[in-house]
Coordinates of C-alpha atoms in Angstrom, one line a residue:
M1 CA 0.0 0.0 0.0
A2 CA 2.8 2.4 0.8
D3 CA 4.2 2.0 -2.7
Y4 CA 1.0 3.4 -4.2
V5 CA -0.4 5.8 -1.6
N6 CA 1.6 8.7 -0.4
T7 CA 1.0 7.8 3.2
S8 CA 1.2 4.8 5.5
L9 CA -1.7 2.7 6.7
P10 CA -2.4 4.8 9.9
G11 CA -2.7 7.8 7.6
L12 CA -5.6 6.1 5.8
L13 CA -7.6 5.7 9.0
P14 CA -10.2 8.4 8.1
E15 CA -10.9 6.7 4.8
I16 CA -11.2 3.3 6.4
I17 CA -13.7 4.7 8.9
L18 CA -15.7 6.2 6.1
L19 CA -15.9 2.9 4.1
C20 CA -16.8 0.9 7.2
A21 CA -19.6 3.4 8.0
A22 CA -20.8 3.1 4.4
A23 CA -21.0 -0.7 4.9
V24 CA -22.9 -0.3 8.1
A25 CA -25.4 2.2 6.5
L26 CA -25.9 -0.2 3.6
L27 CA -26.6 -3.1 5.8
L28 CA -29.0 -1.1 8.0
G29 CA -30.8 -0.1 4.8
L30 CA -31.6 -3.7 4.1
A31 CA -33.3 -4.2 7.4
R32 CA -37.0 -5.1 7.4
R33 CA -38.1 -2.6 10.1
D34 CA -38.2 1.1 9.3
V35 CA -36.8 2.0 12.7
L36 CA -33.6 0.1 11.8
R37 CA -33.4 1.6 8.3
R38 CA -33.8 5.0 9.8
L39 CA -30.5 4.4 11.7
A40 CA -28.6 4.5 8.4
Q41 CA -28.4 8.3 8.4
W42 CA -27.2 8.3 12.0
A43 CA -24.5 5.7 11.1
A44 CA -23.4 8.0 8.3
V45 CA -23.1 11.1 10.5
I46 CA -21.3 9.2 13.2
G47 CA -18.9 7.7 10.6
V48 CA -18.1 11.1 9.1
G49 CA -17.6 12.6 12.5
A50 CA -15.3 9.8 13.6
A51 CA -13.3 10.3 10.4
F52 CA -13.0 14.0 11.1
V53 CA -11.7 13.4 14.6
A54 CA -9.3 10.8 13.4
A55 CA -7.9 13.2 10.8
L56 CA -7.1 15.6 13.7
S57 CA -5.1 13.1 15.7
N58 CA -1.4 13.3 15.8
D59 CA -1.0 9.6 14.7
V60 CA -2.8 10.3 11.4
E61 CA -1.1 13.6 10.8
R62 CA 2.4 12.0 11.2
H63 CA 1.6 9.4 8.5
T64 CA 0.2 11.7 5.8
T65 CA 0.9 14.9 3.9
A66 CA -0.3 18.4 4.7
L67 CA -2.5 18.3 1.6
G68 CA -4.0 14.9 2.6
T69 CA -4.9 16.3 6.1
F70 CA -6.4 19.4 4.6
M71 CA -8.6 17.5 2.1
T72 CA -9.7 15.0 4.7
L73 CA -10.8 17.7 7.1
L74 CA -12.5 19.6 4.3
T75 CA -14.2 16.5 3.0
C76 CA -15.5 15.4 6.4
G77 CA -16.6 18.9 7.4
I78 CA -18.6 19.5 4.2
G79 CA -19.8 15.8 4.4
I80 CA -21.5 16.4 7.7
L81 CA -23.2 19.5 6.3
L82 CA -24.4 17.5 3.3
L83 CA -25.7 14.7 5.4
F84 CA -27.7 17.1 7.5
S85 CA -29.0 18.7 4.3
A86 CA -30.2 15.3 3.1
W87 CA -31.7 14.3 6.4
E88 CA -34.9 12.2 5.9
M89 CA -34.6 12.9 2.2
P90 CA -38.0 12.3 0.5
F91 CA -38.2 9.9 -2.4
A92 CA -41.8 10.5 -3.3
M93 CA -42.9 12.8 -6.1
D94 CA -45.1 14.8 -3.7
P95 CA -42.9 16.7 -1.2
A96 CA -45.6 16.6 1.4
Q97 CA -45.4 12.8 1.5
T98 CA -42.0 11.8 2.7
D99 CA -41.1 8.2 1.9
R100 CA -40.7 6.5 5.3
H101 CA -38.9 3.5 3.9
Y102 CA -35.5 4.9 4.5
R103 CA -32.9 3.9 2.0
G104 CA -29.5 3.2 3.4
E105 CA -27.8 2.9 0.0
F106 CA -28.1 6.7 -0.5
F107 CA -26.0 7.4 2.6
A108 CA -23.7 4.5 1.8
M109 CA -23.0 5.9 -1.7
L110 CA -22.4 9.3 -0.2
L111 CA -19.8 8.0 2.2
C112 CA -18.0 6.0 -0.5
S113 CA -17.7 9.1 -2.6
L114 CA -16.4 11.1 0.3
A115 CA -13.8 8.5 1.0
G116 CA -12.6 8.8 -2.6
V117 CA -12.3 12.6 -2.3
S118 CA -10.4 12.2 1.0
M119 CA -8.0 9.7 -0.6
M120 CA -7.3 11.8 -3.7
A121 CA -4.7 13.9 -2.0
K122 CA -2.9 10.8 -0.6
V123 CA -2.3 8.8 -3.7
N124 CA 1.2 8.4 -5.2
N125 CA 0.5 6.4 -8.3
L126 CA -1.4 6.9 -11.6
I127 CA -3.4 3.7 -11.0
W128 CA -4.5 4.8 -7.6
L129 CA -5.3 8.2 -8.9
F130 CA -7.7 6.7 -11.4
L131 CA -9.2 4.4 -8.9
A132 CA -9.7 7.2 -6.4
L133 CA -11.4 9.4 -9.0
E134 CA -13.7 6.5 -10.0
L135 CA -14.5 5.9 -6.3
V136 CA -15.7 9.5 -6.2
S137 CA -17.7 9.3 -9.5
I138 CA -19.4 5.9 -9.6
P139 CA -21.5 6.5 -6.4
T140 CA -22.7 9.8 -7.8
Y141 CA -24.0 8.1 -11.0
I142 CA -26.1 5.9 -8.7
V143 CA -27.5 8.6 -6.4
V144 CA -28.4 10.9 -9.4
A145 CA -30.5 8.2 -11.0
T146 CA -32.1 6.9 -7.8
G147 CA -32.4 10.1 -5.7
R148 CA -36.0 10.6 -6.5
G149 CA -38.8 8.9 -8.2
Q150 CA -39.1 11.1 -11.3
S151 CA -38.3 10.5 -14.9
E152 CA -36.0 13.6 -14.9
A153 CA -33.8 11.9 -12.4
Q154 CA -33.4 8.8 -14.6
E155 CA -32.7 10.9 -17.6
A156 CA -30.1 12.9 -15.7
G157 CA -28.5 9.7 -14.4
I158 CA -28.1 8.3 -17.9
K159 CA -26.6 11.5 -19.2
Y160 CA -24.2 11.8 -16.3
F161 CA -23.1 8.2 -16.5
F162 CA -22.3 8.1 -20.3
L163 CA -20.6 11.4 -20.3
G164 CA -18.7 10.4 -17.2
A165 CA -17.6 7.2 -18.9
L166 CA -16.3 9.3 -21.8
S167 CA -14.4 11.6 -19.6
A168 CA -12.9 8.7 -17.7
A169 CA -11.7 7.2 -21.0
I170 CA -10.1 10.5 -22.0
Y171 CA -8.1 11.1 -18.9
L172 CA -7.2 7.4 -18.6
F173 CA -5.8 7.6 -22.2
G174 CA -3.8 10.7 -21.0
L175 CA -2.5 8.7 -18.1
S176 CA -1.2 6.1 -20.5
Y177 CA 0.8 8.7 -22.3
L178 CA 2.4 9.8 -19.0
Y179 CA 3.2 6.2 -18.3
G180 CA 4.8 5.9 -21.8
F181 CA 6.8 9.1 -21.3
S182 CA 8.2 8.1 -17.9
G183 CA 8.1 4.3 -18.0
S184 CA 6.4 4.2 -14.6
T185 CA 3.1 4.9 -12.9
R186 CA 4.7 6.2 -9.7
F187 CA 4.6 10.0 -9.2
S188 CA 8.2 10.2 -8.2
A189 CA 9.4 8.5 -11.4
I190 CA 7.2 10.8 -13.5
A191 CA 8.4 13.9 -11.7
A192 CA 12.0 12.7 -12.2
A193 CA 11.4 12.3 -15.9
F194 CA 10.1 15.9 -16.2
Q195 CA 13.1 17.1 -14.2
A196 CA 15.8 15.1 -16.0
G197 CA 17.3 17.8 -18.3
I198 CA 14.0 18.9 -19.7
S199 CA 13.5 22.7 -20.1
P200 CA 10.0 24.2 -20.3
H201 CA 10.4 24.6 -24.1
Q202 CA 11.7 21.1 -24.9
V203 CA 9.1 18.8 -23.2
P204 CA 8.5 15.7 -25.4
W205 CA 5.2 15.7 -27.3
M206 CA 4.2 12.5 -25.5
A207 CA 4.2 14.3 -22.1
I208 CA 2.4 17.3 -23.5
I209 CA -0.3 15.2 -25.0
G210 CA -0.7 13.2 -21.8
V211 CA -1.1 16.3 -19.7
L212 CA -3.6 17.9 -22.1
L213 CA -5.7 14.7 -22.3
V214 CA -5.8 14.4 -18.5
L215 CA -6.8 18.1 -18.1
L216 CA -9.5 17.6 -20.8
G217 CA -10.9 14.5 -19.0
I218 CA -10.9 16.1 -15.6
S219 CA -12.6 19.2 -16.9
Y220 CA -15.8 17.0 -16.8
K221 CA -15.3 16.5 -13.1
I222 CA -15.0 20.2 -12.3
A223 CA -17.7 21.2 -14.9
A224 CA -15.3 23.3 -16.9
V225 CA -15.2 24.1 -20.6
P226 CA -15.2 22.1 -22.9
L227 CA -17.0 19.3 -20.9
H228 CA -19.4 21.5 -19.0
F229 CA -22.7 21.2 -21.0
Y230 CA -24.1 18.3 -18.9
A231 CA -24.2 20.3 -15.6
A232 CA -27.5 22.1 -16.0
D233 CA -29.6 19.0 -17.0
V234 CA -28.0 16.9 -14.3
Y235 CA -28.3 19.5 -11.6
Q236 CA -32.0 20.1 -12.4
G237 CA -32.9 16.4 -12.8
A238 CA -31.2 15.1 -9.6
A239 CA -32.8 15.5 -6.2
T240 CA -31.7 18.7 -4.5
P241 CA -29.6 17.0 -1.8
V242 CA -27.8 15.1 -4.6
T243 CA -27.3 18.3 -6.5
A244 CA -25.7 19.8 -3.4
F245 CA -23.3 16.8 -3.2
L246 CA -22.4 17.1 -6.9
S247 CA -21.4 20.7 -6.4
F248 CA -18.7 19.5 -4.0
A249 CA -17.4 16.0 -4.3
P250 CA -16.5 15.7 -8.1
K251 CA -15.2 19.3 -8.2
A252 CA -12.9 18.9 -5.1
A253 CA -11.6 15.6 -6.5
G254 CA -11.0 17.0 -9.9
F255 CA -9.1 20.0 -8.7
V256 CA -6.9 17.9 -6.5
A257 CA -6.1 15.7 -9.5
I258 CA -5.1 18.8 -11.5
L259 CA -2.9 20.0 -8.6
L260 CA -1.2 16.6 -8.5
L261 CA -0.7 16.6 -12.2
L262 CA 0.9 20.1 -12.3
R263 CA 3.1 19.1 -9.4
L264 CA 4.4 16.2 -11.4
T265 CA 5.6 18.6 -14.1
G266 CA 7.5 20.5 -11.4
W267 CA 5.4 23.5 -12.3
H268 CA 7.7 24.0 -15.3
F269 CA 4.7 24.7 -17.4
T270 CA 3.5 27.5 -15.2
G271 CA 7.0 29.2 -15.2
E272 CA 6.7 30.6 -18.8
P273 CA 3.7 32.7 -19.8
G274 CA 3.8 31.5 -23.3
S275 CA 4.0 27.8 -22.5
T276 CA 1.4 25.3 -23.5
I277 CA -0.3 24.4 -20.2
P278 CA -0.7 27.9 -18.8
A279 CA -2.2 29.0 -22.1
L280 CA -4.7 26.1 -21.9
L281 CA -5.5 26.9 -18.3
T282 CA -6.0 30.5 -19.2
V283 CA -8.3 29.8 -22.1
M284 CA -10.3 27.3 -20.0
A285 CA -10.6 29.8 -17.1
V286 CA -11.8 32.7 -19.3
L287 CA -14.3 30.6 -21.2
T288 CA -15.5 28.7 -18.1
M289 CA -16.3 31.7 -15.9
T290 CA -17.7 33.8 -18.8
I291 CA -19.9 31.1 -20.3
G292 CA -21.1 30.0 -16.8
N293 CA -22.1 33.5 -15.7
V294 CA -23.7 34.6 -18.9
L295 CA -25.8 31.5 -19.2
A296 CA -26.8 31.7 -15.6
L297 CA -28.4 35.1 -16.3
L298 CA -30.9 33.4 -18.6
Q299 CA -32.2 30.9 -16.0
R300 CA -35.3 31.0 -13.9
N301 CA -34.8 27.5 -12.4
I302 CA -32.6 28.0 -9.4
K303 CA -30.9 24.6 -9.7
R304 CA -30.0 25.3 -13.3
M305 CA -28.8 28.7 -12.2
F306 CA -26.5 27.1 -9.6
A307 CA -25.3 24.7 -12.2
F308 CA -24.0 27.5 -14.4
S309 CA -22.8 29.2 -11.3
S310 CA -20.8 26.1 -10.5
I311 CA -19.2 26.3 -13.9
A312 CA -18.3 29.9 -13.4
H313 CA -16.6 29.2 -10.0
S314 CA -14.6 26.4 -11.6
G315 CA -13.3 29.2 -13.9
Y316 CA -12.3 31.3 -10.9
I317 CA -10.2 28.4 -9.4
L318 CA -8.6 27.7 -12.8
A319 CA -7.6 31.4 -12.9
A320 CA -5.8 30.9 -9.5
L321 CA -4.0 27.9 -10.9
V322 CA -2.7 29.9 -13.8
A323 CA -0.7 32.0 -11.3
G324 CA 1.0 28.8 -10.1
P325 CA 2.7 28.4 -6.7
A326 CA 4.9 30.8 -4.8
L327 CA 8.2 29.2 -5.8
V328 CA 10.2 32.0 -4.2
A329 CA 10.8 31.5 -0.5
G330 CA 8.9 34.2 1.4
G331 CA 6.6 34.9 -1.5
G332 CA 3.6 34.6 0.6
W333 CA 0.0 34.9 -0.5
A334 CA 0.8 37.7 -2.9
H335 CA 2.2 35.1 -5.4
D336 CA 0.6 31.8 -4.4
G337 CA -2.1 30.7 -6.8
V338 CA -2.2 27.2 -5.3
A339 CA -3.0 28.5 -1.9
A340 CA -5.6 30.8 -3.4
A341 CA -7.2 27.9 -5.3
L342 CA -7.4 25.7 -2.2
F343 CA -8.8 28.5 -0.2
Y344 CA -11.5 29.3 -2.8
L345 CA -12.4 25.6 -3.1
A346 CA -13.1 25.5 0.7
A347 CA -15.0 28.8 0.5
Y348 CA -17.1 27.7 -2.5
S349 CA -18.0 24.4 -0.8
L350 CA -19.3 26.2 2.3
M351 CA -21.2 28.8 0.3
T352 CA -23.0 26.5 -2.1
V353 CA -23.8 23.8 0.5
G354 CA -25.4 26.5 2.6
A355 CA -27.5 27.8 -0.3
F356 CA -28.6 24.3 -1.3
A357 CA -29.5 23.5 2.4
A358 CA -31.8 26.5 2.5
L359 CA -33.4 25.4 -0.8
I360 CA -33.9 21.9 0.6
Y361 CA -35.6 23.2 3.7
M362 CA -37.9 25.5 1.6
Q363 CA -39.9 22.8 -0.3
G364 CA -41.4 23.7 -3.6
K365 CA -43.1 21.7 -6.3
A366 CA -40.4 19.0 -6.0
D367 CA -38.1 17.7 -3.3
G368 CA -36.9 21.3 -2.7
A369 CA -37.5 24.8 -3.9
E370 CA -36.4 24.9 -7.6
D371 CA -38.1 27.9 -9.3
I372 CA -37.7 31.5 -8.3
D373 CA -41.5 31.6 -7.7
D374 CA -41.0 28.8 -5.1
I375 CA -39.1 31.2 -2.8
A376 CA -41.0 34.4 -3.5
G377 CA -41.7 36.2 -0.3
I378 CA -40.2 33.5 1.9
S379 CA -38.5 36.0 4.2
S380 CA -41.8 37.0 5.7
E381 CA -42.6 33.5 6.9
H382 CA -39.1 32.1 7.4
P383 CA -36.8 35.0 8.0
L384 CA -33.9 32.9 9.4
T385 CA -33.7 30.5 6.4
A386 CA -34.0 33.4 4.0
A387 CA -31.2 35.3 5.9
C388 CA -28.9 32.2 5.8
M389 CA -29.4 31.8 2.0
A390 CA -28.9 35.6 1.5
I391 CA -25.6 35.4 3.4
C392 CA -24.4 32.5 1.3
L393 CA -25.5 34.3 -2.0
L394 CA -23.8 37.5 -1.0
S395 CA -20.6 35.6 -0.3
L396 CA -20.8 34.0 -3.7
I397 CA -21.0 37.5 -5.1
G398 CA -17.9 38.4 -3.1
M399 CA -19.3 40.8 -0.6
P400 CA -16.7 42.2 1.9
G401 CA -16.9 40.6 5.3
T402 CA -17.6 37.1 3.9
I403 CA -15.3 34.2 2.9
G404 CA -16.2 34.7 -0.7
F405 CA -14.7 38.2 -0.8
L406 CA -11.4 36.9 0.6
G407 CA -11.4 34.0 -1.9
K408 CA -11.8 36.3 -4.9
L409 CA -9.3 38.8 -3.5
F410 CA -6.6 36.1 -3.2
I411 CA -7.2 34.9 -6.7
V412 CA -7.0 38.5 -8.1
Q413 CA -4.0 39.2 -6.0
A414 CA -2.1 36.1 -7.2
D415 CA -2.9 36.8 -10.9
L416 CA -1.8 40.4 -10.6
S417 CA 1.4 39.6 -8.8
T418 CA 2.4 37.1 -11.5
G419 CA 1.7 39.3 -14.5
H420 CA -1.7 37.9 -15.5
W421 CA -3.5 41.2 -15.1
I422 CA -6.0 40.6 -17.9
L423 CA -7.1 37.4 -16.2
A424 CA -7.5 39.3 -12.9
V425 CA -9.6 42.0 -14.6
L426 CA -11.9 39.3 -16.1
V427 CA -12.3 37.6 -12.7
V428 CA -13.6 41.0 -11.3
V429 CA -15.8 41.6 -14.4
N430 CA -17.4 38.1 -14.1
A431 CA -18.0 38.6 -10.4
A432 CA -20.0 41.7 -11.3
I433 CA -22.0 39.7 -13.9
A434 CA -22.7 37.0 -11.3
A435 CA -24.1 39.6 -8.9
A436 CA -27.1 40.1 -11.2
Y437 CA -28.6 36.6 -10.9
Y438 CA -27.6 36.1 -7.2
L439 CA -29.3 39.4 -6.3
R440 CA -32.4 38.3 -8.3
I441 CA -32.8 35.4 -5.9
I442 CA -32.4 37.6 -2.9
A443 CA -34.9 40.1 -4.4
A444 CA -37.4 37.3 -4.8
M445 CA -37.1 36.3 -1.2
Y446 CA -37.4 39.9 0.2
V447 CA -39.2 42.0 -2.3
R448 CA -41.7 39.9 -4.1
E449 CA -45.0 38.8 -2.7
P450 CA -45.5 35.0 -2.2
W451 CA -47.6 33.5 -5.1
S452 CA -48.6 30.5 -3.0
P453 CA -48.3 29.3 0.6
S454 CA -44.8 28.2 1.3
H455 CA -44.0 24.7 2.5
V456 CA -41.0 23.7 4.6
R457 CA -39.8 20.4 5.9
T458 CA -40.8 19.1 9.3
T459 CA -37.2 18.2 10.1
L460 CA -34.9 21.0 11.1
A461 CA -31.6 19.4 10.0
P462 CA -31.4 21.2 6.6
R463 CA -32.1 24.5 8.4
F464 CA -29.4 23.8 10.9
A465 CA -27.0 23.0 8.0
A466 CA -27.9 26.3 6.3
A467 CA -27.4 28.3 9.5
L468 CA -24.1 26.7 10.3
C469 CA -22.8 27.4 6.7
A470 CA -23.9 31.0 7.0
A471 CA -22.1 31.3 10.3
L472 CA -18.9 29.8 8.9
V473 CA -19.1 32.0 5.9
I474 CA -19.1 35.1 8.1
G475 CA -16.7 33.7 10.7
F476 CA -14.0 32.7 8.2
G477 CA -14.6 35.9 6.3
L478 CA -13.7 38.0 9.4
A479 CA -11.2 35.6 11.1
P480 CA -9.7 33.3 8.4
S481 CA -6.4 32.6 10.3
R482 CA -6.9 28.9 11.0
L483 CA -8.1 28.2 7.4
L484 CA -5.3 30.2 6.0
S485 CA -2.8 28.2 8.0
D486 CA -4.2 24.8 6.8
V487 CA -4.3 26.0 3.2
G488 CA -0.8 27.4 3.5
H489 CA 0.6 24.0 4.7
A490 CA -1.2 22.2 1.8
A491 CA 0.2 24.7 -0.7
D492 CA 3.7 24.2 0.6
F493 CA 3.4 20.5 0.0
M494 CA 2.3 21.0 -3.6
V495 CA 5.6 22.7 -4.5
G496 CA 7.7 20.3 -2.4
N497 CA 8.4 23.0 0.2
S498 CA 8.9 21.7 3.7
A499 CA 8.4 25.1 5.2
A500 CA 5.5 25.7 7.5
V501 CA 3.1 28.5 7.3
H502 CA 2.3 30.6 10.3
L503 CA 0.1 33.6 11.0
T504 CA 1.9 36.0 13.3
G505 CA 2.9 39.6 13.9
I506 CA 6.1 41.4 13.0
K507 CA 9.2 40.3 14.7
K508 CA 11.0 42.8 16.9
A509 CA 14.6 43.4 16.0
G510 CA 17.0 41.2 17.9
S511 CA 14.3 39.0 19.4
G512 CA 15.2 35.3 19.8
S513 CA 11.7 34.0 19.3
G514 CA 12.5 32.4 16.0
V515 CA 9.4 34.1 14.4
W516 CA 10.1 35.7 11.1
S517 CA 8.7 39.1 10.0
L518 CA 5.7 39.4 7.8
Q519 CA 6.1 39.8 4.1
P520 CA 3.9 42.8 3.2
S521 CA 1.2 42.1 0.7
P522 CA 0.5 44.7 -2.1
V523 CA -3.2 44.3 -1.5
L524 CA -3.7 43.2 2.1
G525 CA -0.8 45.1 3.6
R526 CA 0.5 43.9 7.0
N527 CA -2.7 42.8 8.6
P528 CA -1.7 39.7 10.6
A529 CA -5.3 38.4 10.4
L530 CA -5.1 38.1 6.6
V531 CA -1.5 37.7 5.6
A532 CA 0.3 34.3 5.7
V533 CA 4.1 34.3 5.9
R534 CA 6.3 31.3 5.2
M535 CA 8.5 30.2 8.0
P536 CA 11.8 28.5 7.0
S537 CA 11.9 26.4 10.2
P538 CA 10.4 22.9 9.6
S539 CA 9.9 22.4 13.3
I540 CA 7.2 24.9 13.6
R541 CA 3.7 23.4 14.2
R542 CA 0.4 24.9 13.3

């Protein structure tokens, strides 16, 4: 196992717990009595919580990488919110009649996919990379088709499966080129092949084709151009809790795969503005965020709107990856596109899950509010739920004081500092375009009169998930120190830097504390709550 996974067996304890909990949930779902089947959702929550606690233990952290720890904590944290959002998920066509025959396979598939996302950052081999990606994807094919008893769900499941199989074939074909280029499936051997006397302008065509094919195949996972066209139909056809899950799991796994791929190249491709891979990432980023935002303006169905919004946010993260990592020691957040991408991935996950949780709680004509008319005037009857959704939407816009503002700020800062000023301007322009359709949803909740009596779920779990997401969106927006620290550790691993990241104040002259001074940021200045500085000492702990 150690030859194929970039960690030892104790480091895989969270994934083992998730898979065991999935097996328990699946067995409970086969029980005859409803009271036992109902325990499947509790087994899922307990399993994800146990995996989260295990990831925090020193024994696990010593046997895995900083990126592995970050992704496991993010996956388990978002997983708990997703499970609360899907609590007592109805399977009947009429939202007022909840199917009391609880299905354990739904929660089992969710946990299997979460285990795949968590394992993505720990693999050290092309074969395991492919298997981890498929562990994320295959359960989602199942839950999309079986999430609710409507023909739209089966149609969405078929589209999602066949296009997913196509994308898997494309990036697997690309992995075969990387194997042919290096003669090995191990990451260390592939990275050595890229570094063995190869300049950024003399990379063999086999390696370039391999990287391009892998990026093309993974663009399906993150809903990026050119394989983005499935998102709207799948998001609309799937049950709303499943749609919330699709907005996180495949996207997180896909971006981790891209980071691992670029790390194999030694980030040579991102060192030259005119090289092939940065040019491709730039074109993908511009087209993805522009097409996503423009098409979202034309939608009235909220789930289709969020589908195109998801496409646009993938473009923002790709824009951060164009900047590349901070290869210069002490570069800090002003030059670190990798850290900006990881931060925005965490921010987007919180924002979108919170918005979907509010939609799930506010039932409409289906298993959740889907059309703008379904949430018209909802603030008068359910002000807390409307406020939670409004906070998440304002954060998606990039309103100051929220985590979404910091995420976009870090992306723009990284692009500007690395000379991609046109891309930075386009990120700002697209954020302004996105404000139009997000504000339309907020206006429907607070300005319009309700066209029919609103319905909400009897269970309060989705409402709790929405409130917790809204609180975290504001909390991390005002005090992001801990999240910045974790993201900084993960970004250092991506460039092979053993330095730690610490948030601190300015060192006094002659002090022997071993704390280094802040590197001033051209945008954020010297605010210790917002600026991360790299520490050369590997002994410093978070």
